[in-house]
Amino acid sequence: MVCQPLLALLQVSLQFVFQRRADLRSSKRIETTQGMTRRTNIESARSDAAYFVKAALVGLLVGGLATGFHAGLEHLFAQYAALRNSLGSGALPYVVSILISSMCVAAAFLLVQRVAPEAAGSGIQEIEGAMEDRRPVHWPQVLIAKFFGGLLALGSGLVLGREGPTIHMGAMTAEALARSHKVSPADHKGLLAAGAAAGLAAAFNAPLAAILFIVEETRRQFPFGYRTYMAVIIASILSAAVTEQLTQTGPLLVVDVRYLPVWSYLLLALMGILLGVLGVFFNKALITVMDLFLKIPKGLRWLPALAIGAVTGILLNAFPDATGGGEDLVHDLISSHYGVLALLLLTFLRFGGVLFSYASGVPGGIFAPMLSIATCAGLAFGVIAVETLPVEDDFRAACAVAAMGGFFAASVRAPLVGVVLVMELTGAYALIMPVLVTCTTASLTAHHLGGRPIYEQLLERTLRIAGQDPDNEPDKTPVQLGTREG
């Protein structure tokens, strides 16, 4: 009888000891888990910080590189113009300009072909192809060909924009930095996108448009995430800040306009429809001309570059407004009072100029030429409206600003980028509603006409030439921006 209470007491004691030991082990596991979580959070924060430092470095480097490229172009433009003016009138300026421009364009073409063929054109499709792991990336060669080839081609007066080279060089700068430190595939693609955005931000001093360009244009390739998205924002801000600090410039194409009456939005919607048609035609014409040039025997493809340079040399003296990227031309056109016929002629010349300049195979972008083409077409529409309808003369300038966004939206199929880019370039925030109306109708028109984004078509063409099948997989992006899924 005495043993039973002792056994019960022993049993209770043992249960208490075992339970205590179990509680201690559980407590240690919880503490270990919490410690591991804290270490994981700390390591994640450190990893994010290191990645953002890389993005910041990309922005700073690209801002400096783009500013140097732009400064070199401005110096070449000034020296070339001074030379032409010093030759006086007569045939001599034409002869000298033909020789210089043709030699520069041919030299740019040969440099690209010998060093980095993928450096031809704007390079945006090459960046998208690299983010899809379908295009090779040779960053040292591309940087050399893009920088010096771009100086030769754009400095000769071709109808090409400086934003193409800066976007491609920005991505190659990011590629160099990514290879110097091991990063995951997603982080690698994020840095490529950050470099491209930094290049666009530096070209137009438009960081917000650069960020949206990545969202809308590379929505299929960009690895959306906290780290990559913030990297794009950081790089764009710092690149634009460096450019603004070094050049001391604000918006490139400041336009002073007033608010428009709401009823005039109907006219802008009509203009958007016309720009949608023009955008689809532009895309098809560009691909067609490029394919025609591709039929020329490989050993003779420098001849079209030589001929295009010669024609550019003639236009530099006979009709200088039909040459160059058009950044300076836009403001002059809006402030002057060209007639409808002159504006239509200039639209035609610049339209044809960018087609043949881009197809020649030299470095250069199409953004700036598209803005100048849209300005000419928009002003022509505005002049007709002012002369035939009860609208004030400010409507001309409003049409020019809205047309820039509309034509961009129709060709690139990035309507939000078109709106924000125009706002940042012109500072005409009073026209945000008119620009929205024009971009929306232009994009809708282009879609229903069967038009496709220009860089999507350029990438497919590049892959086709390289012997690869285009990517027919459906868009994996959860939100479709600008185009319909599939």
mmCIF file of N, CA, C and O in Angstrom, residues 13 48 50 81 88 92 94 174 183 219 226 236 238 241 246 299 303 317 331 355 378-379:
data_model
loop_
_atom_site.group_PDB
_atom_site.id
_atom_site.type_symbol
_atom_site.label_atom_id
_atom_site.label_comp_id
_atom_site.label_asym_id
_atom_site.label_seq_id
_atom_site.Cartn_x
_atom_site.Cartn_y
_atom_site.Cartn_z
ATOM 1 N N SER A 13 6.553 12.821 -11.125
ATOM 2 C CA SER A 13 7.844 13.512 -11.190
ATOM 3 C C SER A 13 8.495 13.317 -12.554
ATOM 4 O O SER A 13 9.027 14.262 -13.165
ATOM 5 N N ASP A 48 19.339 43.263 -50.906
ATOM 6 C CA ASP A 48 18.616 44.338 -51.592
ATOM 7 C C ASP A 48 19.466 45.592 -51.682
ATOM 8 O O ASP A 48 19.537 46.241 -52.735
ATOM 9 N N ALA A 50 22.709 45.876 -51.603
ATOM 10 C CA ALA A 50 23.807 45.694 -52.553
ATOM 11 C C ALA A 50 23.308 45.807 -53.991
ATOM 12 O O ALA A 50 23.981 46.392 -54.850
ATOM 13 N N ALA A 81 28.320 72.737 -88.976
ATOM 14 C CA ALA A 81 27.561 73.910 -89.422
ATOM 15 C C ALA A 81 28.499 75.092 -89.691
ATOM 16 O O ALA A 81 28.313 75.836 -90.674
ATOM 17 N N GLY A 88 30.489 79.695 -97.802
ATOM 18 C CA GLY A 88 29.683 80.643 -98.568
ATOM 19 C C GLY A 88 28.606 79.958 -99.379
ATOM 20 O O GLY A 88 28.129 78.863 -99.033
ATOM 21 N N LEU A 92 30.195 74.748 -103.763
ATOM 22 C CA LEU A 92 31.217 74.207 -102.861
ATOM 23 C C LEU A 92 30.637 73.629 -101.572
ATOM 24 O O LEU A 92 31.039 72.530 -101.161
ATOM 25 N N TYR A 94 27.821 72.239 -101.079
ATOM 26 C CA TYR A 94 27.158 70.982 -101.415
ATOM 27 C C TYR A 94 28.189 69.862 -101.603
ATOM 28 O O TYR A 94 28.009 68.745 -101.099
ATOM 29 N N ALA A 174 25.157 48.311 -67.851
ATOM 30 C CA ALA A 174 24.602 47.453 -66.808
ATOM 31 C C ALA A 174 25.087 46.015 -66.965
ATOM 32 O O ALA A 174 25.341 45.323 -65.976
ATOM 33 N N VAL A 183 25.145 37.640 -60.176
ATOM 34 C CA VAL A 183 23.759 37.947 -59.825
ATOM 35 C C VAL A 183 22.868 36.869 -60.410
ATOM 36 O O VAL A 183 23.249 36.163 -61.345
ATOM 37 N N ARG A 219 7.179 44.464 -71.057
ATOM 38 C CA ARG A 219 6.321 43.768 -70.099
ATOM 39 C C ARG A 219 6.452 42.254 -70.244
ATOM 40 O O ARG A 219 6.223 41.515 -69.286
ATOM 41 N N TYR A 226 9.984 43.424 -56.599
ATOM 42 C CA TYR A 226 10.356 44.584 -55.789
ATOM 43 C C TYR A 226 11.753 45.079 -56.137
ATOM 44 O O TYR A 226 11.970 46.262 -56.400
ATOM 45 N N SER A 236 16.986 55.330 -63.231
ATOM 46 C CA SER A 236 16.406 56.405 -64.051
ATOM 47 C C SER A 236 16.563 57.756 -63.367
ATOM 48 O O SER A 236 16.933 58.755 -64.011
ATOM 49 N N LEU A 238 18.770 58.730 -61.043
ATOM 50 C CA LEU A 238 20.157 59.181 -60.944
ATOM 51 C C LEU A 238 20.722 59.547 -62.312
ATOM 52 O O LEU A 238 21.499 60.498 -62.436
ATOM 53 N N ALA A 241 19.335 62.892 -63.155
ATOM 54 C CA ALA A 241 19.933 63.896 -62.272
ATOM 55 C C ALA A 241 21.345 64.261 -62.720
ATOM 56 O O ALA A 241 21.726 65.440 -62.726
ATOM 57 N N LEU A 246 24.962 68.119 -65.185
ATOM 58 C CA LEU A 246 26.086 68.391 -66.070
ATOM 59 C C LEU A 246 25.725 69.341 -67.199
ATOM 60 O O LEU A 246 26.570 70.107 -67.670
ATOM 61 N N GLY A 299 28.448 42.182 -99.533
ATOM 62 C CA GLY A 299 29.649 42.959 -99.781
ATOM 63 C C GLY A 299 29.394 44.347 -100.333
ATOM 64 O O GLY A 299 30.320 45.163 -100.421
ATOM 65 N N LEU A 303 27.192 50.572 -99.937
ATOM 66 C CA LEU A 303 26.831 51.543 -100.976
ATOM 67 C C LEU A 303 25.561 52.325 -100.635
ATOM 68 O O LEU A 303 25.522 53.543 -100.816
ATOM 69 N N ASN A 317 22.232 71.521 -96.885
ATOM 70 C CA ASN A 317 22.348 72.859 -97.470
ATOM 71 C C ASN A 317 21.047 73.343 -98.104
ATOM 72 O O ASN A 317 20.698 74.508 -97.985
ATOM 73 N N HIS A 331 10.719 72.721 -81.429
ATOM 74 C CA HIS A 331 10.385 74.010 -80.820
ATOM 75 C C HIS A 331 10.318 75.106 -81.875
ATOM 76 O O HIS A 331 9.444 75.982 -81.835
ATOM 77 N N LEU A 355 13.185 56.449 -92.432
ATOM 78 C CA LEU A 355 13.118 55.088 -92.967
ATOM 79 C C LEU A 355 14.457 54.658 -93.544
ATOM 80 O O LEU A 355 14.993 53.588 -93.223
ATOM 81 N N GLY A 378 0.959 67.237 -86.894
ATOM 82 C CA GLY A 378 0.029 67.870 -85.971
ATOM 83 C C GLY A 378 -0.160 69.342 -86.246
ATOM 84 O O GLY A 378 -1.284 69.862 -86.171
ATOM 85 N N LEU A 379 0.928 70.033 -86.573
ATOM 86 C CA LEU A 379 0.813 71.457 -86.908
ATOM 87 C C LEU A 379 -0.012 71.649 -88.175
ATOM 88 O O LEU A 379 -0.806 72.595 -88.270
#
